[in-house]
Coordinates of C-alpha atoms in Angstrom, one line a residue:
M184 CA 0.0 -0.1 0.0
I185 CA 3.0 2.2 1.1
S186 CA 4.8 1.6 -1.8
R187 CA 1.6 1.8 -4.3
T188 CA 1.2 5.5 -2.8
S189 CA 4.1 6.8 -3.3
R190 CA 4.5 5.5 -6.9
F191 CA 1.3 7.7 -7.5
A192 CA 2.5 11.0 -5.5
A193 CA 5.8 10.8 -7.7
L194 CA 3.6 10.5 -10.3
F195 CA 1.3 13.4 -9.4
A196 CA 4.7 15.7 -9.1
G197 CA 6.1 14.9 -12.1
L198 CA 3.0 16.1 -14.2
F199 CA 2.7 18.8 -11.9
L200 CA 6.6 19.6 -12.8
A201 CA 5.6 18.9 -16.5
F202 CA 2.6 20.7 -17.0
S203 CA 4.6 24.2 -15.0
M204 CA 7.5 24.0 -17.8
V205 CA 4.6 24.3 -20.4
A206 CA 3.1 27.1 -19.1
M207 CA 6.2 28.9 -18.2
D208 CA 7.7 28.7 -21.4
H209 CA 4.5 29.9 -22.8
A210 CA 4.1 32.5 -21.2
E211 CA 7.8 33.6 -21.8
A212 CA 7.1 32.9 -25.5
R213 CA 4.0 35.0 -25.2
R214 CA 6.1 37.6 -23.6
G215 CA 8.1 39.3 -26.3
G216 CA 9.9 36.1 -27.8
S217 CA 10.3 35.6 -31.1
F218 CA 7.5 36.4 -34.1
G219 CA 7.0 37.7 -37.5
S220 CA 8.2 36.7 -41.2
R221 CA 11.4 37.3 -42.5
G222 CA 10.5 35.6 -46.1
T223 CA 11.3 32.5 -47.4
R224 CA 14.4 32.5 -44.9
T225 CA 11.5 33.1 -41.5
F226 CA 12.8 29.5 -40.6
Q227 CA 16.1 29.8 -40.8
S228 CA 19.1 30.9 -38.9
A229 CA 20.8 34.6 -39.4
P230 CA 24.2 34.6 -39.9
P231 CA 26.0 35.4 -36.5
T232 CA 27.8 39.0 -36.5
R233 CA 29.4 40.7 -33.1
T234 CA 26.7 42.6 -32.1
A235 CA 24.6 38.5 -31.7
P236 CA 27.9 36.0 -32.2
A237 CA 25.4 33.5 -30.3
P238 CA 22.5 31.3 -32.0
T239 CA 19.4 33.0 -32.7
A240 CA 16.1 31.5 -31.6
P241 CA 14.0 30.8 -33.7
V242 CA 10.5 32.6 -34.8
E243 CA 7.9 30.9 -32.6
R244 CA 4.7 32.4 -34.7
S245 CA 5.0 33.2 -38.1
M246 CA 2.4 33.0 -40.7
T247 CA 4.4 32.2 -42.9
P248 CA 4.4 28.4 -44.3
N249 CA 6.6 26.1 -42.6
T250 CA 7.5 23.9 -45.6
G251 CA 9.9 21.5 -42.7
V252 CA 12.8 19.6 -42.9
N253 CA 12.9 17.3 -45.8
T254 CA 12.1 14.3 -45.1
S255 CA 14.2 12.2 -47.7
A256 CA 16.8 13.9 -45.7
R257 CA 15.9 11.4 -43.0
Q258 CA 15.3 8.4 -44.8
P259 CA 19.0 6.2 -45.4
Q260 CA 20.3 5.9 -48.6
A261 CA 20.1 3.2 -50.5
G262 CA 23.6 3.1 -51.1
L263 CA 24.5 3.1 -47.4
Q264 CA 22.0 -0.2 -46.8
R265 CA 23.9 -3.2 -47.0
P266 CA 22.1 -5.7 -48.6
G267 CA 21.5 -9.3 -47.2
F268 CA 22.8 -12.5 -48.3
M269 CA 19.6 -13.6 -49.5
S270 CA 19.1 -10.0 -51.7
G271 CA 22.5 -10.0 -53.9
F272 CA 24.1 -12.4 -56.0
G273 CA 24.4 -15.2 -53.2
G274 CA 20.4 -15.1 -53.3
T275 CA 19.8 -15.6 -56.8
M276 CA 22.1 -18.8 -57.0
M277 CA 21.3 -20.2 -54.0
R278 CA 17.3 -19.7 -54.6
G279 CA 18.8 -21.5 -58.2
L280 CA 20.4 -24.2 -56.4
L281 CA 17.8 -24.6 -54.5
L282 CA 15.2 -25.0 -57.0
G283 CA 17.2 -27.2 -59.7
G284 CA 17.7 -29.6 -56.0
L285 CA 13.8 -30.0 -55.4
I286 CA 13.7 -30.1 -59.3
G287 CA 15.6 -33.0 -59.1
L288 CA 14.4 -35.0 -56.1
L289 CA 11.1 -34.9 -57.3
V290 CA 11.5 -36.1 -60.3
G291 CA 14.3 -38.8 -59.5
Q292 CA 13.4 -40.4 -56.1
G293 CA 10.2 -38.4 -55.4
F294 CA 9.5 -37.6 -51.6
G295 CA 10.0 -40.8 -50.3
G296 CA 14.5 -40.4 -50.7
L297 CA 15.0 -39.6 -47.7
A298 CA 18.6 -39.9 -47.8
G299 CA 19.0 -38.2 -51.3
M300 CA 17.1 -35.2 -49.5
F301 CA 19.4 -35.0 -46.5
G302 CA 22.3 -35.5 -49.0
F303 CA 20.9 -32.1 -51.3
L304 CA 20.3 -30.1 -48.1
L305 CA 23.9 -31.2 -47.0
Q306 CA 25.2 -30.1 -50.5
A307 CA 23.1 -26.8 -50.4
L308 CA 24.2 -26.0 -46.8
L309 CA 28.5 -26.8 -47.9
I310 CA 27.6 -24.6 -51.4
G311 CA 25.5 -21.6 -49.4
G312 CA 28.8 -21.3 -46.7
A313 CA 30.8 -21.4 -49.6
I314 CA 29.3 -18.8 -50.8
M315 CA 29.0 -16.6 -47.5
L316 CA 32.3 -16.9 -47.5
A317 CA 33.3 -15.2 -50.7
I318 CA 30.9 -12.5 -50.5
R319 CA 33.0 -11.6 -47.3
F320 CA 35.7 -11.9 -49.2
F321 CA 34.7 -9.7 -52.0
R322 CA 33.6 -6.9 -49.7
S323 CA 36.4 -7.3 -47.5
Q324 CA 38.6 -5.8 -50.5
S325 CA 36.5 -3.8 -51.4
A326 CA 36.5 -1.8 -48.3
R327 CA 39.8 -1.8 -48.0
G328 CA 41.1 1.9 -49.1
P329 CA 44.2 1.9 -51.4
A330 CA 48.3 1.0 -50.2
P331 CA 49.3 3.0 -47.6
A332 CA 51.6 5.2 -49.4
L333 CA 48.6 5.9 -52.0
A334 CA 46.9 7.2 -49.1
G335 CA 49.0 9.4 -47.1
A336 CA 49.7 11.0 -50.3
G337 CA 45.9 11.7 -51.4
Y338 CA 45.8 13.0 -47.3
A339 CA 48.1 15.2 -47.3
Q340 CA 47.4 16.7 -50.7
A341 CA 44.3 17.1 -49.3
S342 CA 44.6 18.4 -46.1
N343 CA 47.1 21.1 -47.9
A344 CA 43.7 22.0 -50.4
Q345 CA 41.6 22.4 -46.8
G346 CA 44.3 24.6 -45.8
S347 CA 44.2 26.8 -48.4
K348 CA 40.1 27.0 -48.5
F349 CA 40.4 27.8 -44.9
E350 CA 43.1 30.5 -45.6
N351 CA 40.5 31.7 -48.1
L352 CA 37.4 31.6 -45.9
A353 CA 39.0 33.3 -42.7
T354 CA 40.7 36.4 -45.3
A355 CA 36.8 36.7 -46.8
Q356 CA 35.4 36.4 -42.7
Q357 CA 37.5 39.5 -42.2
Q358 CA 36.3 41.2 -45.0
T359 CA 32.8 40.6 -44.7
D360 CA 32.9 41.9 -40.9
T361 CA 34.9 45.0 -42.0
Q362 CA 31.7 45.8 -44.6
R363 CA 28.7 44.7 -41.9
S364 CA 30.2 46.5 -38.9
F365 CA 29.4 50.1 -38.1
T366 CA 30.4 52.3 -35.6
I367 CA 28.9 53.0 -32.5
P368 CA 26.2 54.5 -31.8
G369 CA 24.4 52.7 -33.8
F370 CA 24.9 52.3 -37.6
G371 CA 25.7 56.0 -38.1
G372 CA 30.0 56.8 -38.9
G373 CA 29.5 53.3 -40.7
S374 CA 30.7 51.8 -43.9
G375 CA 27.4 52.7 -45.3
G376 CA 26.7 49.5 -46.8
G377 CA 24.9 45.8 -45.8
S378 CA 26.0 42.4 -46.7
P379 CA 27.8 41.9 -49.3
A380 CA 26.3 41.6 -52.8
T381 CA 27.4 37.7 -53.1
G382 CA 25.0 36.2 -55.2
S383 CA 21.9 37.0 -57.4
D384 CA 19.2 37.4 -54.0
E385 CA 22.0 39.8 -52.4
I386 CA 21.5 43.0 -52.1
T387 CA 23.8 46.0 -50.7
L388 CA 21.8 48.9 -48.2
A389 CA 22.7 52.7 -47.8
Q390 CA 23.1 55.0 -45.5
T391 CA 19.5 56.2 -45.8
D392 CA 18.4 52.5 -44.7
L393 CA 20.6 51.7 -42.0
D394 CA 19.3 55.1 -40.7
A395 CA 15.7 53.9 -41.2
F396 CA 16.3 50.9 -39.2
Q397 CA 18.0 53.1 -36.5
Q398 CA 14.2 55.5 -36.6
L399 CA 13.0 52.2 -37.0
L400 CA 13.6 51.1 -33.3
T401 CA 12.3 53.8 -31.7
D402 CA 9.0 54.4 -33.5
V403 CA 7.9 51.4 -32.7
Q404 CA 8.9 50.9 -29.3
E405 CA 7.5 54.0 -28.0
A406 CA 4.2 53.4 -30.0
F407 CA 3.7 50.4 -28.5
G408 CA 4.1 52.2 -25.0
R409 CA 2.2 54.5 -25.9
E410 CA -0.2 51.9 -27.0
D411 CA -1.1 53.8 -30.3
H412 CA -2.1 51.8 -33.0
A413 CA -2.1 54.2 -35.8
A414 CA 2.0 54.4 -35.5
L415 CA 2.2 50.9 -35.1
R416 CA 0.4 50.0 -38.4
R417 CA 2.8 53.0 -39.9
A418 CA 5.8 51.5 -38.5
V419 CA 5.5 47.6 -38.9
T420 CA 3.9 44.8 -41.5
P421 CA 0.0 43.4 -40.9
E422 CA 1.1 40.4 -39.5
M423 CA 3.4 42.4 -36.3
V424 CA 0.7 44.3 -35.9
S425 CA -1.6 41.3 -34.9
Y426 CA 0.9 39.9 -32.5
L427 CA 1.5 43.3 -31.0
S428 CA -1.9 44.6 -30.8
E429 CA -2.5 40.7 -29.4
E430 CA -0.2 41.4 -26.5
L431 CA -1.5 45.6 -25.4
A432 CA -4.8 43.7 -25.3
E433 CA -3.4 40.5 -23.1
N434 CA -2.0 43.6 -20.7
A435 CA -5.2 45.6 -21.0
Q436 CA -7.0 42.5 -19.8
K437 CA -5.1 42.5 -16.9
G438 CA -5.1 45.8 -15.5
L439 CA -1.3 46.4 -16.9
R440 CA 0.3 48.9 -19.4
N441 CA 3.7 48.1 -20.7
E442 CA 5.5 51.4 -20.7
V443 CA 8.7 52.0 -22.9
S444 CA 10.4 55.1 -22.8
D445 CA 14.2 56.7 -23.8
V446 CA 15.4 54.2 -26.2
T447 CA 19.4 54.7 -27.4
L448 CA 20.7 52.6 -30.0
L449 CA 24.3 51.2 -28.2
Q450 CA 25.1 48.3 -31.3
A451 CA 24.1 47.4 -34.3
D452 CA 25.4 45.0 -37.6
I453 CA 23.8 43.7 -40.7
A454 CA 23.0 39.9 -40.8
E455 CA 21.8 39.7 -44.4
S456 CA 20.5 41.4 -46.7
W457 CA 18.3 40.0 -49.9
R458 CA 15.3 40.0 -52.4
E459 CA 12.4 38.2 -53.1
D460 CA 10.5 38.5 -56.4
D461 CA 9.7 42.6 -55.4
R462 CA 10.1 42.5 -51.6
D463 CA 13.5 43.7 -50.2
Y464 CA 14.1 42.0 -46.3
A465 CA 17.2 42.8 -43.7
T466 CA 18.2 41.4 -41.0
A467 CA 20.0 43.7 -37.7
A468 CA 21.4 42.8 -34.9
L469 CA 20.6 45.6 -32.5
R470 CA 21.5 46.2 -29.0
Y471 CA 19.4 48.6 -27.6
E472 CA 18.7 50.3 -23.7
S473 CA 16.0 51.5 -23.1
R474 CA 13.0 52.2 -20.1
D475 CA 10.6 49.4 -19.5
V476 CA 8.2 48.5 -16.5
T477 CA 5.2 47.2 -16.5
R478 CA 2.8 49.2 -14.2
E479 CA -1.1 48.6 -12.9
R480 CA -3.3 50.9 -15.0
A481 CA -5.4 51.8 -12.1
S482 CA -2.6 52.7 -9.0
G483 CA 0.6 53.7 -11.9
K484 CA 2.3 51.1 -9.5
V485 CA 5.4 49.4 -11.1
V486 CA 4.9 45.4 -10.9
E487 CA 7.7 44.7 -13.7
G488 CA 11.0 46.4 -14.4
D489 CA 12.7 49.9 -12.8
D490 CA 11.6 53.2 -13.7
D491 CA 15.2 54.5 -12.5
H492 CA 17.4 52.5 -14.6
P493 CA 17.6 51.7 -18.5
T494 CA 17.7 47.7 -19.5
E495 CA 19.8 47.1 -21.9
T496 CA 19.1 44.2 -24.9
T497 CA 19.8 42.8 -27.7
E498 CA 17.5 41.4 -30.7
L499 CA 17.6 40.6 -34.6
W500 CA 14.8 43.3 -36.1
T501 CA 13.8 42.3 -39.7
F502 CA 12.8 44.6 -42.2
M503 CA 11.2 44.3 -44.9
R504 CA 10.1 46.9 -48.2
E505 CA 7.7 46.4 -50.7
N506 CA 8.4 47.8 -54.7
G507 CA 10.6 50.3 -52.7
S508 CA 8.5 51.6 -50.4
S509 CA 9.8 52.6 -46.7
W510 CA 10.8 50.2 -44.3
K511 CA 8.8 48.3 -42.0
L512 CA 9.0 46.0 -39.3
S513 CA 8.3 41.8 -40.1
A514 CA 9.9 40.3 -37.5
I515 CA 11.8 39.8 -34.4
Q516 CA 13.9 37.6 -32.6
Q517 CA 15.3 37.1 -29.3
A518 CA 19.5 36.9 -29.7

């Protein structure tokens, strides 16, 4: 009885802990989190930058369909599957011997020739064993590599070639970091360009684009703090309006108000910028500080945050413009 009671208590505690963790994760994902759309790169990780060198949190909420991982990549390749003995050359020969022996047995001695049958089975087992040994021998020969001297030479050549590739990659990475980084504070006074045009879909950003990103950071934060839905519609995409309006409505239902002010950009880098049809996208790593507090609507009492000390935040903001129009915020990811 004691054992059953202790097991039930342990099970109940485990379930309570699991549901508590799920509820906690849901609350954290709802407040802040990563949401929005980055076009076809919505569910891809943005390249690391000096501002956000750590892996970025994946997008949790998006209206962009997630095609998922190609299932064919999860299936084992046919060439890597080791065929069974009865499915290859040995299987063909073995089936032929069995069929031929069975026909000879039926025609010559019928079902009554037990001695002939035992003899035939013994021969079949011996032949089958010989075939298996031969197949293993051929497989072991094919699995062995070239002679040690040749293998060593090939490895040395491959190592030299790989070393030169790493040197080229290091040089290219240094050039890319130089082009992507901007002076502090913010984007101002930088190189005036975004991601280098390394492909047909990559675009280069001008200084006016970087200034627009810095301005949008302040406009979006302050509009959210004022609960100004009209200003949000001018600064963010309709999808982002729905997410931000949902959070504002939940705060109002709880009798809370999230105030954001004194937004200051400390450091920023362009992670990537690209074009998809008539839309341009740019993902920027932003490190900024702001006064972010949550108050009770009725009393004005601070229930979260510090009104006297600004907090520092690092996020990845993706901006989108359509047909050369103004940039709008289309996604936020926690760094």
